[in-house]
Short mmCIF file of C-alpha atoms in Angstrom, two decimals:
data_model
loop_
_atom_site.label_atom_id
_atom_site.label_comp_id
_atom_site.label_asym_id
_atom_site.label_seq_id
_atom_site.Cartn_x
_atom_site.Cartn_y
_atom_site.Cartn_z
CA MET K 1 24.54 -41.61 25.38
CA SER K 2 21.74 -39.15 26.23
CA PRO K 3 19.78 -37.33 23.46
CA SER K 4 21.36 -34.02 24.52
CA THR K 5 24.82 -35.48 23.89
CA ARG K 6 23.83 -37.04 20.55
CA ARG K 7 22.25 -33.86 19.19
CA PRO K 8 23.75 -31.05 21.27
CA HIS K 9 22.80 -28.21 18.90
CA LEU K 10 19.15 -29.29 18.66
CA SER K 11 18.86 -29.72 22.41
CA ALA K 12 20.58 -26.42 23.14
CA GLY K 13 18.46 -24.60 20.54
CA LEU K 14 15.21 -25.98 21.97
CA LEU K 15 16.31 -25.19 25.50
CA ALA K 16 17.19 -21.63 24.48
CA LEU K 17 13.76 -21.21 22.86
CA LEU K 18 12.04 -22.57 25.96
CA ILE K 19 13.94 -20.19 28.25
CA ALA K 20 13.23 -17.23 25.93
CA GLY K 21 9.53 -18.24 25.75
CA ILE K 22 9.22 -18.40 29.52
CA ALA K 23 11.04 -15.06 29.87
CA VAL K 24 8.70 -13.38 27.34
CA ALA K 25 5.59 -14.86 29.03
CA CYS K 26 6.79 -13.58 32.41
CA GLY K 27 7.52 -10.24 30.75
CA VAL K 28 3.96 -10.02 29.40
CA VAL K 29 2.54 -10.72 32.88
CA TRP K 30 4.74 -7.92 34.28
CA CYS K 31 3.62 -5.58 31.46
CA LYS K 32 -0.06 -6.33 32.18
CA ARG K 33 0.41 -5.53 35.87
CA LEU K 34 2.08 -2.26 34.95
CA GLU K 35 -0.76 -1.41 32.53
CA ALA K 36 -3.39 -2.12 35.20
CA ARG K 37 -1.52 0.05 37.72
CA TYR K 38 -1.14 3.04 35.41
CA ILE K 39 -4.22 2.81 33.18
CA HIS K 40 -6.10 5.66 34.88
CA ALA K 41 -3.19 7.99 34.24
CA PHE K 42 -3.50 7.27 30.52
CA ALA K 43 -6.81 9.13 30.24
CA PRO K 44 -5.24 12.40 29.00
CA ASP K 45 -2.66 10.59 26.86
CA PHE K 46 -2.98 10.64 23.05
CA GLY K 47 0.14 8.64 22.20
CA ASP K 48 0.43 5.79 19.70
CA GLU K 49 0.67 3.18 22.45
CA LYS K 50 -2.82 4.09 23.60
CA LEU K 51 -4.50 4.91 20.30
CA GLN K 52 -2.85 2.49 17.87
CA GLY K 53 -2.34 -0.43 20.26
CA ILE K 54 -4.86 -2.78 21.80
CA ALA K 55 -3.54 -3.59 25.29
CA LEU K 56 -4.25 -0.23 26.93
CA GLN K 57 -7.74 0.10 25.41
CA LYS K 58 -8.68 -3.39 26.62
CA GLU K 59 -7.34 -2.57 30.06
CA ALA K 60 -9.35 0.68 30.13
CA LEU K 61 -12.50 -1.22 29.17
CA SER K 62 -11.98 -3.57 32.12
CA GLN K 63 -12.03 -0.67 34.62
CA PRO K 64 -15.46 0.12 36.12
CA ASP K 65 -14.60 3.79 36.68
CA LEU K 66 -13.43 4.66 33.16
CA LEU K 67 -15.84 5.65 30.40
CA MET K 68 -14.48 5.21 26.89
CA LEU K 69 -15.25 8.20 24.66
CA TYR K 70 -14.48 7.60 20.99
CA GLY K 71 -14.31 10.58 18.69
CA SER K 72 -12.08 12.78 16.63
CA SER K 73 -10.07 16.01 16.86
CA GLU K 74 -12.42 17.60 19.40
CA LEU K 75 -11.18 15.13 22.04
CA GLY K 76 -7.61 16.34 22.04
CA LYS K 77 -8.23 20.04 21.42
CA GLU K 78 -7.27 22.24 24.36
CA MET K 79 -10.56 23.70 25.53
CA PRO K 80 -11.95 24.62 28.96
CA ASN K 81 -14.28 21.95 30.36
CA ASN K 82 -13.30 19.27 27.83
CA ALA K 83 -14.38 15.89 29.19
CA THR K 84 -10.85 14.73 29.93
CA GLN K 85 -10.23 17.71 32.23
CA PHE K 86 -13.75 18.02 33.59
CA PHE K 87 -13.85 14.45 34.92
CA ALA K 88 -10.12 14.39 35.84
CA ASP K 89 -10.77 14.00 39.57
CA TYR K 90 -13.69 11.57 39.22
CA PRO K 91 -16.26 14.11 40.51
CA THR K 92 -19.15 11.63 40.20
CA GLY K 93 -17.12 8.44 40.45
CA PHE K 94 -15.74 7.99 36.94
CA ARG K 95 -13.33 9.49 34.47
CA VAL K 96 -13.64 9.84 30.70
CA PHE K 97 -11.04 7.92 28.71
CA PRO K 98 -10.89 9.59 25.26
CA VAL K 99 -9.81 7.56 22.26
CA GLY K 100 -9.40 9.43 18.98
CA ARG K 101 -7.31 12.00 17.23
CA PRO K 102 -7.70 14.39 14.29
CA GLY K 103 -9.11 12.66 11.25
CA SER K 104 -10.48 9.57 12.98
CA ALA K 105 -14.03 8.95 11.77
CA SER K 106 -16.32 5.89 12.00
CA LEU K 107 -14.05 3.43 10.15
CA SER K 108 -11.05 4.30 12.36
CA VAL K 109 -13.17 3.92 15.49
CA LEU K 110 -14.58 0.65 14.17
CA GLN K 111 -11.03 -0.65 13.92
CA LYS K 112 -10.47 0.03 17.61
CA VAL K 113 -13.83 -1.29 18.78
CA GLY K 114 -13.47 -4.47 16.69
CA ALA K 115 -9.97 -5.05 18.05
CA ALA K 116 -11.21 -4.68 21.64
CA GLY K 117 -13.58 -7.60 20.92
CA GLU K 118 -15.07 -9.20 23.99
CA SER K 119 -13.76 -6.43 26.24
CA VAL K 120 -16.54 -4.17 24.90
CA ARG K 121 -19.34 -6.62 25.72
CA GLY K 122 -21.80 -5.13 28.18
CA ARG K 123 -19.74 -1.95 28.50
CA LYS K 124 -21.08 1.58 28.22
CA VAL K 125 -19.10 3.54 25.65
CA ALA K 126 -19.72 6.94 24.07
CA PHE K 127 -19.12 7.92 20.48
CA SER K 128 -18.91 11.54 19.37
CA ILE K 129 -20.05 11.95 15.77
CA SER K 130 -18.86 15.02 13.83
CA PRO K 131 -21.52 16.30 11.37
CA GLY K 132 -18.70 17.38 9.05
CA TRP K 133 -17.98 13.73 8.23
CA PHE K 134 -21.18 13.67 6.17
CA PHE K 135 -20.52 16.87 4.26
CA SER K 136 -18.35 15.22 1.61
CA GLU K 137 -19.29 12.28 -0.54
CA PHE K 138 -15.83 10.71 -0.27
CA SER K 139 -13.77 10.56 2.90
CA GLU K 140 -10.30 12.08 2.77
CA PRO K 141 -7.97 9.00 2.50
CA THR K 142 -5.20 10.54 4.59
CA PHE K 143 -7.54 10.82 7.55
CA TYR K 144 -8.13 7.05 7.65
CA GLU K 145 -4.52 6.29 6.70
CA GLY K 146 -3.18 8.50 9.51
CA ASN K 147 -5.28 6.61 12.03
CA PHE K 148 -4.75 3.14 10.63
CA SER K 149 -3.41 0.43 12.92
CA ALA K 150 -2.32 -2.87 11.38
CA LEU K 151 -2.41 -4.50 14.81
CA GLN K 152 -6.03 -3.52 15.44
CA THR K 153 -7.13 -4.42 11.90
CA PHE K 154 -5.48 -7.84 12.22
CA GLU K 155 -7.34 -8.51 15.46
CA LEU K 156 -10.59 -7.46 13.82
CA ALA K 157 -10.03 -9.46 10.62
CA PHE K 158 -9.49 -12.67 12.60
CA SER K 159 -11.97 -11.94 15.37
CA ASP K 160 -14.22 -14.83 16.41
CA HIS K 161 -16.71 -12.39 17.90
CA LEU K 162 -17.84 -10.80 14.66
CA SER K 163 -19.99 -12.45 12.01
CA ARG K 164 -18.57 -13.39 8.62
CA ASP K 165 -21.00 -11.00 6.90
CA LEU K 166 -19.93 -8.04 8.99
CA LYS K 167 -16.24 -8.81 8.49
CA ARG K 168 -16.87 -9.03 4.75
CA ASP K 169 -18.51 -5.61 4.63
CA ILE K 170 -15.77 -4.06 6.78
CA ALA K 171 -13.04 -5.62 4.64
CA ARG K 172 -14.61 -4.16 1.50
CA ARG K 173 -14.44 -0.68 2.97
CA MET K 174 -10.88 -1.11 4.29
CA LEU K 175 -9.66 -2.31 0.91
CA ALA K 176 -10.62 1.12 -0.47
CA TYR K 177 -7.46 2.41 1.23
CA PRO K 178 -4.70 0.30 -0.37
CA LYS K 179 -1.92 2.54 0.95
CA THR K 180 -2.50 1.18 4.46
CA LEU K 181 -1.83 -2.37 3.26
CA GLU K 182 1.33 -1.72 1.26
CA ASP K 183 3.62 -3.28 3.87
CA GLN K 184 1.03 -5.71 5.23
CA TRP K 185 0.83 -8.57 2.73
CA LEU K 186 -0.75 -11.05 5.13
CA LEU K 187 -3.37 -8.56 6.27
CA GLY K 188 -4.00 -7.59 2.66
CA ILE K 189 -4.62 -11.22 1.69
CA ALA K 190 -6.89 -11.70 4.71
CA LEU K 191 -9.03 -8.65 3.85
CA GLU K 192 -9.24 -9.66 0.18
CA ARG K 193 -10.37 -13.15 1.13
CA LEU K 194 -12.94 -11.74 3.57
CA ALA K 195 -14.21 -9.37 0.91
CA GLY K 196 -14.33 -12.13 -1.71
CA ASP K 197 -16.95 -14.16 0.12
CA SER K 198 -16.72 -17.30 -2.08
CA ALA K 199 -15.99 -20.88 -0.96
CA VAL K 200 -12.42 -20.56 -2.28
CA ASP K 201 -11.97 -17.33 -0.36
CA ASP K 202 -13.21 -19.00 2.80
CA ALA K 203 -10.77 -21.89 2.33
CA LEU K 204 -7.83 -19.55 1.76
CA TYR K 205 -8.84 -17.42 4.75
CA ALA K 206 -8.88 -20.57 6.92
CA ALA K 207 -5.51 -21.63 5.47
CA ILE K 208 -3.72 -18.42 6.47
CA ARG K 209 -5.32 -18.35 9.90
CA PRO K 210 -2.50 -20.22 11.72
CA LEU K 211 0.09 -17.89 10.25
CA ALA K 212 -2.03 -14.89 11.18
CA TYR K 213 -2.35 -16.28 14.70
CA VAL K 214 1.44 -16.37 15.09
CA GLN K 215 1.76 -12.89 13.62
CA GLN K 216 -0.88 -11.57 15.98
CA LEU K 217 0.74 -13.30 18.95
CA VAL K 218 4.00 -11.46 18.15
CA GLY K 219 2.11 -8.19 17.54
CA CYS K 220 0.19 -8.35 20.83
CA THR K 221 3.34 -9.22 22.75
CA GLN K 222 5.07 -6.20 21.21
CA ASP K 223 2.04 -4.11 22.09
CA HIS K 224 2.33 -5.03 25.79
CA PHE K 225 6.06 -4.27 25.85
CA GLU K 226 5.57 -0.98 24.00
CA ALA K 227 2.95 0.07 26.54
CA ALA K 228 5.26 -0.91 29.43
CA LEU K 229 8.24 0.92 27.92
CA HIS K 230 6.04 3.99 27.41
CA ILE K 231 5.00 3.84 31.06
CA LEU K 232 8.62 3.56 32.18
CA ASP K 233 9.60 6.49 29.92
CA GLU K 234 6.79 8.66 31.28
CA ASP K 235 6.94 7.33 34.83
CA GLU K 236 7.32 10.76 36.41
CA LYS K 237 4.47 12.28 34.39
CA LEU K 238 2.06 9.39 34.90
CA ASN K 239 0.85 9.37 38.44
CA PRO K 240 -0.43 5.88 39.20
CA VAL K 241 -2.64 7.06 42.07
CA PRO K 242 -5.56 8.99 40.57
CA ARG K 243 -6.65 12.19 42.30
CA ARG K 244 -10.26 11.76 43.32
CA GLY K 245 -12.76 14.27 44.61
CA LEU K 246 -16.21 12.76 44.80
CA ARG K 247 -18.86 15.49 44.98
CA LYS K 248 -22.45 16.14 44.05
CA LEU K 249 -22.65 17.95 40.75
CA ASN K 250 -25.65 20.22 40.41
CA TRP K 251 -25.99 20.19 36.66
CA ASN K 252 -28.58 22.96 36.60
CA GLU K 253 -26.06 25.27 38.28
CA VAL K 254 -23.21 24.05 36.10
CA LEU K 255 -25.19 24.67 32.91
CA LYS K 256 -26.33 28.09 34.10
CA ARG K 257 -22.65 29.07 34.00
CA ALA K 258 -22.24 27.68 30.49
CA ALA K 259 -22.76 31.08 28.85
CA GLN K 260 -19.65 32.47 30.53
CA PHE K 261 -17.60 30.12 28.42
CA ALA K 262 -19.00 31.59 25.22
CA ASN K 263 -15.96 32.69 23.27
CA GLN K 264 -16.80 35.98 21.54
CA ASN K 265 -13.60 35.87 19.48
CA ALA K 266 -14.72 32.53 18.09
CA VAL K 267 -18.16 33.97 17.27
CA ARG K 268 -16.56 36.94 15.47
CA ALA K 269 -14.31 34.56 13.52
CA LYS K 270 -17.36 32.53 12.51
CA GLN K 271 -19.22 35.67 11.40
CA SER K 272 -16.31 36.83 9.24
CA GLU K 273 -16.16 33.33 7.74
CA VAL K 274 -19.84 33.70 6.83
CA ALA K 275 -19.17 37.03 5.12
CA ARG K 276 -16.13 35.67 3.30
CA ARG K 277 -17.64 32.44 2.03
CA LYS K 278 -21.15 33.53 1.21
CA THR K 279 -22.00 32.18 -2.25
CA ALA K 280 -25.05 31.57 -4.36
CA LYS K 281 -27.38 29.42 -2.27
CA THR K 282 -28.67 27.19 -5.04
CA SER K 283 -25.31 25.89 -6.29
CA ARG K 284 -23.98 25.15 -2.78
CA ALA K 285 -27.19 23.55 -1.58
CA LYS K 286 -27.40 21.16 -4.51
CA THR K 287 -23.81 19.96 -4.08
CA PHE K 288 -24.20 19.69 -0.33
CA LEU K 289 -27.41 17.66 -0.48
CA HIS K 290 -25.90 15.31 -3.03
CA ALA K 291 -22.82 14.76 -0.84
CA LEU K 292 -24.99 14.32 2.23
CA ALA K 293 -27.12 11.68 0.54
CA HIS K 294 -24.15 9.66 -0.79
CA ALA K 295 -21.45 10.17 1.84
CA GLU K 296 -19.31 7.05 2.40
CA GLU K 297 -19.44 7.92 6.06
CA TRP K 298 -23.00 6.55 6.26
CA THR K 299 -21.71 3.10 5.31
CA ASP K 300 -18.89 3.35 7.85
CA LEU K 301 -21.20 4.53 10.62
CA GLU K 302 -23.61 1.70 9.95
CA LEU K 303 -20.73 -0.80 10.05
CA LEU K 304 -19.61 0.64 13.38
CA LEU K 305 -23.13 0.35 14.82
CA ARG K 306 -23.36 -3.24 13.58
CA THR K 307 -20.01 -3.91 15.32
CA PHE K 308 -21.30 -2.38 18.58
CA LYS K 309 -24.41 -4.56 18.29
CA GLU K 310 -22.60 -7.83 17.57
CA LEU K 311 -20.12 -7.23 20.38
CA GLY K 312 -22.92 -6.41 22.81
CA ALA K 313 -21.68 -2.90 23.65
CA GLN K 314 -23.99 -0.21 25.05
CA PRO K 315 -23.06 2.92 23.13
CA LEU K 316 -24.28 6.48 23.53
CA LEU K 317 -24.11 8.46 20.29
CA LEU K 318 -23.54 12.18 20.54
CA THR K 319 -23.33 14.75 17.79
CA MET K 320 -22.69 18.48 17.92
CA PRO K 321 -25.55 20.70 16.72
CA ILE K 322 -25.25 22.20 13.26
CA GLU K 323 -25.69 25.80 14.28
CA ASP K 324 -27.75 28.23 12.18
CA ILE K 325 -24.60 30.25 11.51
CA ARG K 326 -23.04 27.16 9.94
CA LEU K 327 -25.98 26.81 7.57
CA GLU K 328 -25.37 30.45 6.65
CA VAL K 329 -21.74 29.84 5.78
CA TYR K 330 -22.65 26.92 3.56
CA GLY K 331 -25.62 28.78 2.09
CA LEU K 332 -28.06 26.08 3.19
CA ALA K 333 -31.68 25.98 4.23
CA PRO K 334 -32.56 24.40 7.61
CA SER K 335 -34.10 21.47 5.70
CA ALA K 336 -30.56 20.27 4.81
CA ARG K 337 -29.78 20.00 8.50
CA THR K 338 -33.06 18.20 9.14
CA THR K 339 -32.19 15.68 6.42
CA LEU K 340 -28.92 14.86 8.18
CA LEU K 341 -30.41 14.64 11.65
CA ASP K 342 -33.39 12.56 10.53
CA ARG K 343 -31.11 10.05 8.86
CA LEU K 344 -28.82 9.90 11.90
CA ASN K 345 -31.78 9.39 14.22
CA HIS K 346 -33.26 6.78 11.93
CA LEU K 347 -29.97 4.86 11.95
CA ALA K 348 -29.65 5.05 15.73
CA ASP K 349 -33.28 3.91 16.14
CA ARG K 350 -32.67 0.91 13.88
CA PHE K 351 -30.01 -0.30 16.29
CA ASP K 352 -31.87 0.91 19.35
CA PHE K 353 -28.95 3.09 20.48
CA PRO K 354 -29.58 6.48 22.14
CA LEU K 355 -28.52 9.49 20.07
CA LEU K 356 -28.19 13.05 21.37
CA ASP K 357 -28.10 15.68 18.65
CA PHE K 358 -28.44 18.80 20.84
CA ARG K 359 -30.90 20.31 18.35
CA ASP K 360 -32.16 22.68 21.07
CA HIS K 361 -28.86 24.52 20.66
CA GLN K 362 -29.04 25.02 16.91
CA ASP K 363 -29.87 28.71 17.19
CA GLU K 364 -26.83 29.41 19.38
CA ARG K 365 -23.45 30.47 17.99
CA THR K 366 -21.29 29.26 20.81
CA PHE K 367 -21.72 25.48 21.12
CA THR K 368 -18.72 24.99 18.83
CA VAL K 369 -15.72 27.28 18.36
CA ASP K 370 -15.40 26.90 14.61
CA PHE K 371 -16.93 25.13 11.60
CA GLN K 372 -14.76 22.03 12.13
CA ASP K 373 -16.91 20.43 14.84
CA HIS K 374 -14.72 21.51 17.74
CA LEU K 375 -16.75 21.96 20.90
CA SER K 376 -16.40 25.19 22.89
CA GLY K 377 -16.08 25.34 26.67
CA GLU K 378 -19.87 25.80 26.70
CA GLY K 379 -20.53 22.91 24.34
CA TRP K 380 -18.34 20.61 26.43
CA LEU K 381 -20.48 21.28 29.49
CA TYR K 382 -23.55 19.94 27.70
CA TYR K 383 -21.55 16.97 26.45
CA ASN K 384 -20.27 16.35 29.99
CA LYS K 385 -23.77 16.37 31.47
CA ALA K 386 -24.82 13.84 28.83
CA LEU K 387 -21.83 11.62 29.65
CA ASP K 388 -22.51 11.86 33.37
CA ASP K 389 -26.20 11.01 32.90
CA PHE K 390 -25.30 8.16 30.61
CA PHE K 391 -22.72 6.67 32.99
CA HIS K 392 -25.13 6.82 35.92
CA GLY K 393 -28.11 5.46 33.99
CA ARG K 394 -30.06 8.75 33.87
CA ILE K 395 -30.21 8.90 30.13
CA THR K 396 -33.99 9.48 30.15
CA SER K 397 -33.56 12.83 31.92
CA LEU K 398 -31.62 14.35 29.04
CA MET O 1 38.54 -26.80 22.22
CA LYS O 2 36.28 -29.23 20.30
CA VAL O 3 37.96 -32.18 22.00
CA TRP O 4 37.59 -30.53 25.41
CA PHE O 5 33.88 -29.91 24.82
CA GLU O 6 33.40 -33.54 23.74
CA ARG O 7 34.89 -34.60 27.04
CA HIS O 8 32.55 -32.24 28.97
CA PRO O 9 29.09 -32.72 27.38
CA ARG O 10 27.18 -30.84 30.09
CA THR O 11 29.37 -27.75 29.76
CA ARG O 12 28.95 -27.98 25.99
CA LEU O 13 25.17 -28.06 26.31
CA VAL O 14 25.14 -25.09 28.66
CA THR O 15 27.50 -23.08 26.45
CA LEU O 16 25.50 -23.87 23.33
CA THR O 17 22.28 -22.99 25.12
CA PHE O 18 23.71 -19.57 26.06
CA TYR O 19 24.93 -19.13 22.52
CA TYR O 20 21.48 -19.78 21.03
CA LEU O 21 19.80 -17.79 23.76
CA SER O 22 22.00 -14.78 22.95
CA ILE O 23 20.96 -15.11 19.28
CA VAL O 24 17.28 -15.16 20.25
CA VAL O 25 17.76 -12.13 22.55
CA ALA O 26 19.64 -10.26 19.80
CA LEU O 27 16.83 -10.95 17.33
CA ILE O 28 14.23 -9.73 19.82
CA VAL O 29 16.25 -6.57 20.49
CA ILE O 30 16.72 -5.86 16.77
CA TYR O 31 13.24 -6.77 15.50
CA GLY O 32 11.17 -6.86 18.65
CA ARG O 33 9.91 -3.27 18.77
CA GLY O 34 6.26 -2.84 17.89
CA ASP O 35 5.50 -0.75 14.85
CA PHE O 36 2.65 1.71 15.22
CA SER O 37 3.73 3.79 12.24
CA THR O 38 1.03 5.01 9.89
CA PRO O 39 1.33 6.44 6.39
CA ALA O 40 2.20 10.14 6.25
CA PHE O 41 -0.69 12.16 7.62
CA VAL O 42 -1.29 15.83 7.13
CA TYR O 43 -4.35 17.05 8.97
CA GLN O 44 -6.05 19.74 6.97
CA ASN O 45 -9.22 20.14 8.98
CA PHE O 46 -12.64 19.16 7.78
#
């Protein structure tokens, strides 16, 4: 009597699992091929599969002609010359791949970079920093919560590419948003153990690792299938063959035309905002400077820069200028702006990462369209030149 | 039916395998979708 006859249910069950396992593995290979074929068409996409998953971001990082641009609401805002549109036909040989949505600040970006892990090593990536993140002492919880991804955080929490110290500091910050962990008991335990930093915590963290590995295996498999299903759903919209039009961009000429994108309606709206919100300078300035000095965002930004460093990424940091008119609306002296920029530059210098703060444009009113750090058509042109120079290794000419 | 399956062990194994495979497929279909949901998020500008 053969074993399959003696224990027919066990044999059939194991055989069924084996067949299902092989089918899923083949499915993942098919999904990966589909992702590779369509990844360039995902540049203008801001769906969950791209922003909350891992598969598409890793695939984008493996492409030599895609430049990852992390940021916030400015990335998705409809605006002439925004980087996604400007580089749509690969004018100088690459396209910008924006990753970010309203409310995503350093901690949300860190989640994505940490999850990408080794895929970021040696890669040029750009990170757009909004000055407004530093204007409040405490970050708005819903902004982080709305950009939270359990899948990405799991990958980060069990990453072998980040040091224990860095993971501890990140975990401590992430635990400040308990709402994100309400339905994630395993992730919650992992972050608490990482944050604990004692020998017992280390032992418990190691104990749950196999379970986390299985959970992550399921999560990443789902991620691949979600990406593939999204591609199949959007097949007609996503053109797998990118339109390319290699040409020489004369940046001096391009920037000469920047003024024509100055939006006078936006300037008028800003001026009326100044008139409406003008308050006593002293009270506003004191509150602002206190918030600026103690903003949680500084901790998050430093954690992100440490993550870039440990993963061996080559980031370019960009930040919009704080225009004079913005100081007016907040009732601030230019020294407040200098305090912010000095600290940002000091932080970038510490990690030896280039930072562009566009301070030459502080006296203009048209680099941004509002006081929420949204670049104007003019501002995007300066950003685009910086991205082009960065991609082609001309960063010194900026 | 039980007697017939006992007389045909190979057919029994194949039938059982399909039975368990259909359970696995049903579980994947029901619970297999990835969840990218985030807590409620109202963007109120900075």
